[in-house]
CSV table of C-alpha atoms and ligand atoms in Angstrom, one decimal:
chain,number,residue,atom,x,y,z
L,1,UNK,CA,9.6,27.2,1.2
L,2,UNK,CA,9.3,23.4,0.3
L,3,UNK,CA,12.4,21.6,1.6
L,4,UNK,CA,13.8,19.3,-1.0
L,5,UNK,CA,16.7,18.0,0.7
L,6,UNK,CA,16.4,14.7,2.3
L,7,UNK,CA,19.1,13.8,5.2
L,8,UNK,CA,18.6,10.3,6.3
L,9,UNK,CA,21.2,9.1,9.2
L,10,UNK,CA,22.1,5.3,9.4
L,11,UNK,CA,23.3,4.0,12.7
L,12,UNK,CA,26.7,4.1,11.8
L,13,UNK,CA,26.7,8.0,11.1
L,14,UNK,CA,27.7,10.7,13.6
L,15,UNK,CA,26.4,14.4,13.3
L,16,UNK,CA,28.8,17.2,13.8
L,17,UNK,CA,26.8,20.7,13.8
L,18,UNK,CA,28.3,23.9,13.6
L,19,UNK,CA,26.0,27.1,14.2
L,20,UNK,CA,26.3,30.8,14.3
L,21,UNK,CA,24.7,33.9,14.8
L,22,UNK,CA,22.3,33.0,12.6
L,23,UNK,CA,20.3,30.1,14.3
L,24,UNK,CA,19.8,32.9,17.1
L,25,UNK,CA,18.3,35.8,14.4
L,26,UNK,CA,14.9,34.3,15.2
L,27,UNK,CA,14.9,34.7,18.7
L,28,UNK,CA,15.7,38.2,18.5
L,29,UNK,CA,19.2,38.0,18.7
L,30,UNK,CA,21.4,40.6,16.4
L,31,UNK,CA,23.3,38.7,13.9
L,32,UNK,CA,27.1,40.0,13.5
L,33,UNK,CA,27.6,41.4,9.7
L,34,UNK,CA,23.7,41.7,8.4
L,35,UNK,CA,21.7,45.2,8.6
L,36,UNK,CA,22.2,45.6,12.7
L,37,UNK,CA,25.6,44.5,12.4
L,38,UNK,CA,27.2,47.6,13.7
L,39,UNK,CA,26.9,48.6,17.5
L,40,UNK,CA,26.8,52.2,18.4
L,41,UNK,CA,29.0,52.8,14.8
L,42,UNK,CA,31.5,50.2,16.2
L,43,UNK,CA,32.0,47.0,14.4
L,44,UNK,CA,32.2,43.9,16.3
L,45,UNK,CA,36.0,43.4,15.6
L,46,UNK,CA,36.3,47.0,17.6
L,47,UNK,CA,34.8,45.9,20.6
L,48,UNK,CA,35.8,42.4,20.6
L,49,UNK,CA,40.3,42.3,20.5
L,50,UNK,CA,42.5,42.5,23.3
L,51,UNK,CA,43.3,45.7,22.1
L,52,UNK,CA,40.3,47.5,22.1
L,53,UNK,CA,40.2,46.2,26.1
L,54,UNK,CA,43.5,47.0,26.9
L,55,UNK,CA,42.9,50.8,25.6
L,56,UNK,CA,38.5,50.8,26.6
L,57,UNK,CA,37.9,48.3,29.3
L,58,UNK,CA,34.4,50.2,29.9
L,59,UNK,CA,33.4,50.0,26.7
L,60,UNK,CA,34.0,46.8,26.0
L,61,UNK,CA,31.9,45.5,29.1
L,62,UNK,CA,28.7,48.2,28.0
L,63,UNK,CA,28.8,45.6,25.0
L,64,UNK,CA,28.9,42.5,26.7
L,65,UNK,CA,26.6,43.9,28.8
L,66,UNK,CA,24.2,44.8,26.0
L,67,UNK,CA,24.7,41.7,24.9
L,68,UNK,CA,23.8,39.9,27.9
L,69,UNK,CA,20.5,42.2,28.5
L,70,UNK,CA,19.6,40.9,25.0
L,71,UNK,CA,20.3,37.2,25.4
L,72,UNK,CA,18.3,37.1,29.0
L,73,UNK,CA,15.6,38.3,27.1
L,74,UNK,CA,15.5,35.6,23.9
L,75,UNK,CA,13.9,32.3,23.8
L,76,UNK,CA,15.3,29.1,22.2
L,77,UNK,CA,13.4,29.2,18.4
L,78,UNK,CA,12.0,25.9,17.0
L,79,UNK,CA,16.0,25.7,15.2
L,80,UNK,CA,17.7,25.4,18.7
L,81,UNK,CA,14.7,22.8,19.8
L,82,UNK,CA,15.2,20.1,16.8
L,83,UNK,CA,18.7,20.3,17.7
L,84,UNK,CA,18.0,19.5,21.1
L,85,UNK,CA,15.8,16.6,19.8
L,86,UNK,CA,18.3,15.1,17.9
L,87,UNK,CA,21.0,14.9,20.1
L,88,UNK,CA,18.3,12.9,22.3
L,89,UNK,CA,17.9,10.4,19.4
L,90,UNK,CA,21.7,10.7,18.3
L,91,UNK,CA,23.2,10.7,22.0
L,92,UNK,CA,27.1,10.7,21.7
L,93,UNK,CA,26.8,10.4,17.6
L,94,UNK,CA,25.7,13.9,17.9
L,95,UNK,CA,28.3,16.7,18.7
L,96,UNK,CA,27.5,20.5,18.3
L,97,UNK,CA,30.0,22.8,18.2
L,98,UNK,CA,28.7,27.0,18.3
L,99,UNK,CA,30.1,29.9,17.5
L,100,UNK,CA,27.4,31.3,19.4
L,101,UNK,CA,28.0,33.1,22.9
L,102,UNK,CA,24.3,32.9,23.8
L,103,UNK,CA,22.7,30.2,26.4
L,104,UNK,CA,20.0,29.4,24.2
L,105,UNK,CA,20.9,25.9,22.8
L,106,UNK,CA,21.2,25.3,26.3
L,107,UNK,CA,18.2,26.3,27.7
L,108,UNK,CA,16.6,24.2,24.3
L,109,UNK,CA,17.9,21.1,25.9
L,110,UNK,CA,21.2,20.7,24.2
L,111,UNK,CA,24.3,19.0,26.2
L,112,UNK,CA,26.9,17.8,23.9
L,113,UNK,CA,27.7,21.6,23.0
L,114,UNK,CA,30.9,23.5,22.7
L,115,UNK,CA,30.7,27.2,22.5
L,116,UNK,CA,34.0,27.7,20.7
L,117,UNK,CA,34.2,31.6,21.2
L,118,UNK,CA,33.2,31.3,24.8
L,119,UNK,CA,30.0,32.1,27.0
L,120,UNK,CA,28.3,35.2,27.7
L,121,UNK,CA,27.5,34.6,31.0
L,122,UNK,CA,30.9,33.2,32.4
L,123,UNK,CA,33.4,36.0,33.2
L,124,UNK,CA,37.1,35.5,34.1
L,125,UNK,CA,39.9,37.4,36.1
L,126,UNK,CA,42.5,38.8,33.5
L,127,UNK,CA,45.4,37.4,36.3
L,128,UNK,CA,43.8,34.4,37.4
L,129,UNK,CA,42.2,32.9,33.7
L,130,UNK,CA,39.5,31.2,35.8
L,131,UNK,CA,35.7,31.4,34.3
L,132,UNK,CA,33.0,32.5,37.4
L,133,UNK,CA,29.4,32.4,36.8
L,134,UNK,CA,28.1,36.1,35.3
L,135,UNK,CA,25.1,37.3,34.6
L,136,UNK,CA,25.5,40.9,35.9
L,137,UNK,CA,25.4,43.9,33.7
L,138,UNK,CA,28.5,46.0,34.1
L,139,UNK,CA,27.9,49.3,32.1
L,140,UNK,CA,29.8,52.3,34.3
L,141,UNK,CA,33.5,52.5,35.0
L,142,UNK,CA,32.5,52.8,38.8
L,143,UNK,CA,30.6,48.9,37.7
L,144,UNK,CA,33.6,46.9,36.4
L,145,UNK,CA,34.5,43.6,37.8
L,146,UNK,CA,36.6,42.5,39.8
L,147,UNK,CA,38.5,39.3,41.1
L,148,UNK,CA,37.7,38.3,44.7
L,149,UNK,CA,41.2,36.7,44.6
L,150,UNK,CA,43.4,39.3,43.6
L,151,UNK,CA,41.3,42.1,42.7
L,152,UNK,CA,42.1,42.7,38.8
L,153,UNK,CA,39.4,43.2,36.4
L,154,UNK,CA,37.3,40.0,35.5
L,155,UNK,CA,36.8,40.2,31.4
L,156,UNK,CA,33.9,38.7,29.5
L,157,UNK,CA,34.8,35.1,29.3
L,158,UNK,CA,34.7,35.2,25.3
L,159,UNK,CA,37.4,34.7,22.5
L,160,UNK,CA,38.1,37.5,21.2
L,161,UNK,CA,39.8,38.5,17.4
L,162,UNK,CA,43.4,37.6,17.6
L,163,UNK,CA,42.9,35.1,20.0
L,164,UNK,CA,42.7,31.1,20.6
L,165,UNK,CA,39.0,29.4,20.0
L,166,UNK,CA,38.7,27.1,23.2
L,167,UNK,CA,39.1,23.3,22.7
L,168,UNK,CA,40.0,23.5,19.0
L,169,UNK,CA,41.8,19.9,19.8
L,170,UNK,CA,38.2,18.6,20.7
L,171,UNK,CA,36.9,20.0,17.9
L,172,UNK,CA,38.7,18.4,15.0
L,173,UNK,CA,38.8,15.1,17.2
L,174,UNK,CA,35.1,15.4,16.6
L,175,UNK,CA,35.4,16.9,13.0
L,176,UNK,CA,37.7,13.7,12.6
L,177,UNK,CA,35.3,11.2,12.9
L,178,UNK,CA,31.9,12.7,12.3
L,179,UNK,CA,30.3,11.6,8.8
L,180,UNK,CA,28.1,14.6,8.5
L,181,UNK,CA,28.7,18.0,8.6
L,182,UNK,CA,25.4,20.8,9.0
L,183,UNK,CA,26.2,24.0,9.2
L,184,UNK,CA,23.6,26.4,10.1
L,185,UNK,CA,23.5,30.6,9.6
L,186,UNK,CA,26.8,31.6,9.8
L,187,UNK,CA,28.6,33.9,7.2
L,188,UNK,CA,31.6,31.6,6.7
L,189,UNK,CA,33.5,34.4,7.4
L,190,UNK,CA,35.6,33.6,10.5
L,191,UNK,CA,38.2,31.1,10.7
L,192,UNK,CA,38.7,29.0,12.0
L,193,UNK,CA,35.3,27.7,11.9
L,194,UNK,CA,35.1,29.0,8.7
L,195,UNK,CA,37.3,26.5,7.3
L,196,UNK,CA,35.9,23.3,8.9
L,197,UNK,CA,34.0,22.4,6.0
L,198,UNK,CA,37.6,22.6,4.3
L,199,UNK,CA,38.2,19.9,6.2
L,200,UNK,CA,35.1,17.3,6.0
L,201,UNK,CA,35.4,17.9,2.6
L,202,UNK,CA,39.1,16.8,2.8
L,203,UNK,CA,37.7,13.5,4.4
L,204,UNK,CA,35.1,13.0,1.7
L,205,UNK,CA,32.2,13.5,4.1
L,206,UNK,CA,28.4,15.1,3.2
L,207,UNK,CA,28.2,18.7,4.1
L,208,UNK,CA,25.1,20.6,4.2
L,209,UNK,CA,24.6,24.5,4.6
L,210,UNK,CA,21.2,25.6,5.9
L,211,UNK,CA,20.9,29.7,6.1
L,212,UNK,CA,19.1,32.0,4.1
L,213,UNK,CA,21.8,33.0,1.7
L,214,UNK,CA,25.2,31.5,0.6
L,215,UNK,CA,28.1,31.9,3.0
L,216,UNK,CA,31.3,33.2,1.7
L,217,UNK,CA,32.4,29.4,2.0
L,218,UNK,CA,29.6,28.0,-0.2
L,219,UNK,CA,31.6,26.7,-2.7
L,220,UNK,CA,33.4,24.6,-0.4
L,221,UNK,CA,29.6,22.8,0.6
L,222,UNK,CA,27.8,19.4,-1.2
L,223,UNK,CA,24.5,21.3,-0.4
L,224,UNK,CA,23.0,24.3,0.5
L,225,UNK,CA,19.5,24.5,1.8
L,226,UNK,CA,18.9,28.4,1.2
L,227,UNK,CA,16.1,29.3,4.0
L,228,UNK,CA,15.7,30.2,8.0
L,229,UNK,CA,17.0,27.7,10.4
L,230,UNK,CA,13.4,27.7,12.1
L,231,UNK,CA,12.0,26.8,8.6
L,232,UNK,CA,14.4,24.4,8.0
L,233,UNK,CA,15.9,22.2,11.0
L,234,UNK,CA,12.4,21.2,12.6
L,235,UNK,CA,11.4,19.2,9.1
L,236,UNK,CA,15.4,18.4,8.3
L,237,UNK,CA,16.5,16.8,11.2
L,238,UNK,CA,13.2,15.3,12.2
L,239,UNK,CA,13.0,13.1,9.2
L,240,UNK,CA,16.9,12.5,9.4
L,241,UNK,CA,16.6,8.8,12.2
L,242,UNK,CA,12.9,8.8,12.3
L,243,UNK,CA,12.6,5.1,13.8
L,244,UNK,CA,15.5,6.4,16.5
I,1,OAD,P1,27.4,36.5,11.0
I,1,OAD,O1,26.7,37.7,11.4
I,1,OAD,O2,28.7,36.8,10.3
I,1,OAD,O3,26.5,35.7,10.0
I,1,OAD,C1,25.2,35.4,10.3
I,1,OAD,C2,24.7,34.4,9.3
I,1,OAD,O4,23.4,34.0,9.7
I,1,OAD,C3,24.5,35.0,7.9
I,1,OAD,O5,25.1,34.2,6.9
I,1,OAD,C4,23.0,35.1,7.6
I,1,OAD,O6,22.7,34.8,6.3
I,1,OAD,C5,22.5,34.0,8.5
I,1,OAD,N1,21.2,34.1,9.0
I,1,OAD,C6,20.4,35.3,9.2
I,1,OAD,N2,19.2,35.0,9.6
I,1,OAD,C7,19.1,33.6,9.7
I,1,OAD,C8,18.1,32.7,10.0
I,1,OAD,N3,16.9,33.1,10.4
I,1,OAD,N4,18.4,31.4,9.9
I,1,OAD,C9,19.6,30.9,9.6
I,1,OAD,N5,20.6,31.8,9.2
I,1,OAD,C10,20.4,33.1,9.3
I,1,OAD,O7,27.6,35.6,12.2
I,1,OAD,P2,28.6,34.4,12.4
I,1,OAD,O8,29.0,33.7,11.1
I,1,OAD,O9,28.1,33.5,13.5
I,1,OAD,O10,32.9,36.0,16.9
I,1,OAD,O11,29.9,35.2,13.0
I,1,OAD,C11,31.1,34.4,13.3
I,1,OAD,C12,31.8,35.1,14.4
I,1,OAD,O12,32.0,36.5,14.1
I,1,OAD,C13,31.0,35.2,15.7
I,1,OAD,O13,31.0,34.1,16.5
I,1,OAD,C14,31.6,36.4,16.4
I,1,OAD,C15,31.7,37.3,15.2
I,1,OAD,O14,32.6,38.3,15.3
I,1,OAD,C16,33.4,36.5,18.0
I,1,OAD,O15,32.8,37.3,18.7
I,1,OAD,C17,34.7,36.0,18.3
């Protein structure tokens, strides 16, 4: 696909990126509501509230713990990379902001990242709220967690439907004073992430979509750069402060 759309940075702008499920598809990572989007005939809102723990701890950690197999597995993709790059040139002009539970914009080189929903491989007691380090699969009830401190179950360190996205004060400070907003491969689906291109275009700033398809939110966007984030990003963002 030939890219048409040109995103030159001045000195003055800041870059606030928000990614989903999407950016990951290319590493081999299941997106949420595409073909795939269903796990074991459970949707992800099934698997993923505080109710569905409260009745089916067990379950809940066989899909974390499916999840996490799947992550360990996946390399960063070119998408993850240019990010990276950037937020060398950009340094604290750049924030990124995922919906993404995944390590992989991580282990691409990115710092200046906030996983909004939480991290796969940080799990916390449900007494206690403290994150730990993770990585373990827990997939039997004789498997599941537990605190060193007090000895209740540790949960996946993730936000679940129903509950708060972490750092949502950060975010908007951010969102507040960013001049350019990218979205890449996310349905537009959940809020509130959903809705931050409500409010750059509230404050008159460029937003830009990059994903395959139109998100539910598309109408919402200045421009939408229909194709993969791998095909996309590298050419987009390299061209965007190429004397940086
Ligand atoms: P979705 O699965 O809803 O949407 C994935 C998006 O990625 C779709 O719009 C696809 O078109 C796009 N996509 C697919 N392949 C792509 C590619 N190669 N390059 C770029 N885009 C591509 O995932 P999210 O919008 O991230 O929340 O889902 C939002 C939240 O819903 C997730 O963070 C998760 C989920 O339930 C929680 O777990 C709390």
């Amino acid at each position: 696909m030939r890219i048409i759309l040109i995103m030159r940075l001045t000195p003055n702008d800041r870059l606030f990126v928000l990614t989903g499920a999407g950016i990951s598809a290319e590493s081999g990572l299941a997106t949420f509501r595409g073909s795939g989007g269903l796990w074991n005939g459970y949707r992800v809102e099934e698997v993923a509230t505080p109710g569905a723990w409260d009745a089916d701890p067990e379950l809940v950690w066989r899909f974390y713990s499916m999840r996490r197999r799947d992550a360990l597995a996946a390399q960063p993709n070119a998408a993850h990379v240019a990010l990276a790059e950037i937020e060398q040139k950009l340094g604290d002009q750049f924030y990124l902001c995922t919906q993404n539970v995944d390590d992989l914009h991580e282990r691409a080189g990115s710092h200046r990242i906030h996983h909004m929903h939480g991290t796969l491989f940080q799990s916390r007691c449900v007494h206690c709220n403290v994150p730990v380090a993770d990585k373990a699969l827990h997939e039997t009830a004789t498997d599941l967690p537990t605190c060193p401190e007090c000895g209740a179950l540790l949960r996946p360190h993730i936000v679940w439907f129903g509950e708060v996205p972490l750092d949502m004060e950060g975010i908007y400070r951010e969102l507040d004073r960013a001049t350019v907003l990218l979205v890449v491969g996310t349905s537009g689906s959940v809020y509130p992430a959903a809705g931050f291109v409500h409010v750059a275009r509230q404050r008159g700033i460029r937003t830009v979509y990059v994903g395959p398809e139109e998100p539910l939110n598309a109408n919402a966007f200045d421009e939408i750069v229909l194709g993969s984030a791998t095909g996309v990003l590298p050419g987009l963002l390299s061209s965007a402060c190429p004397s940086a």
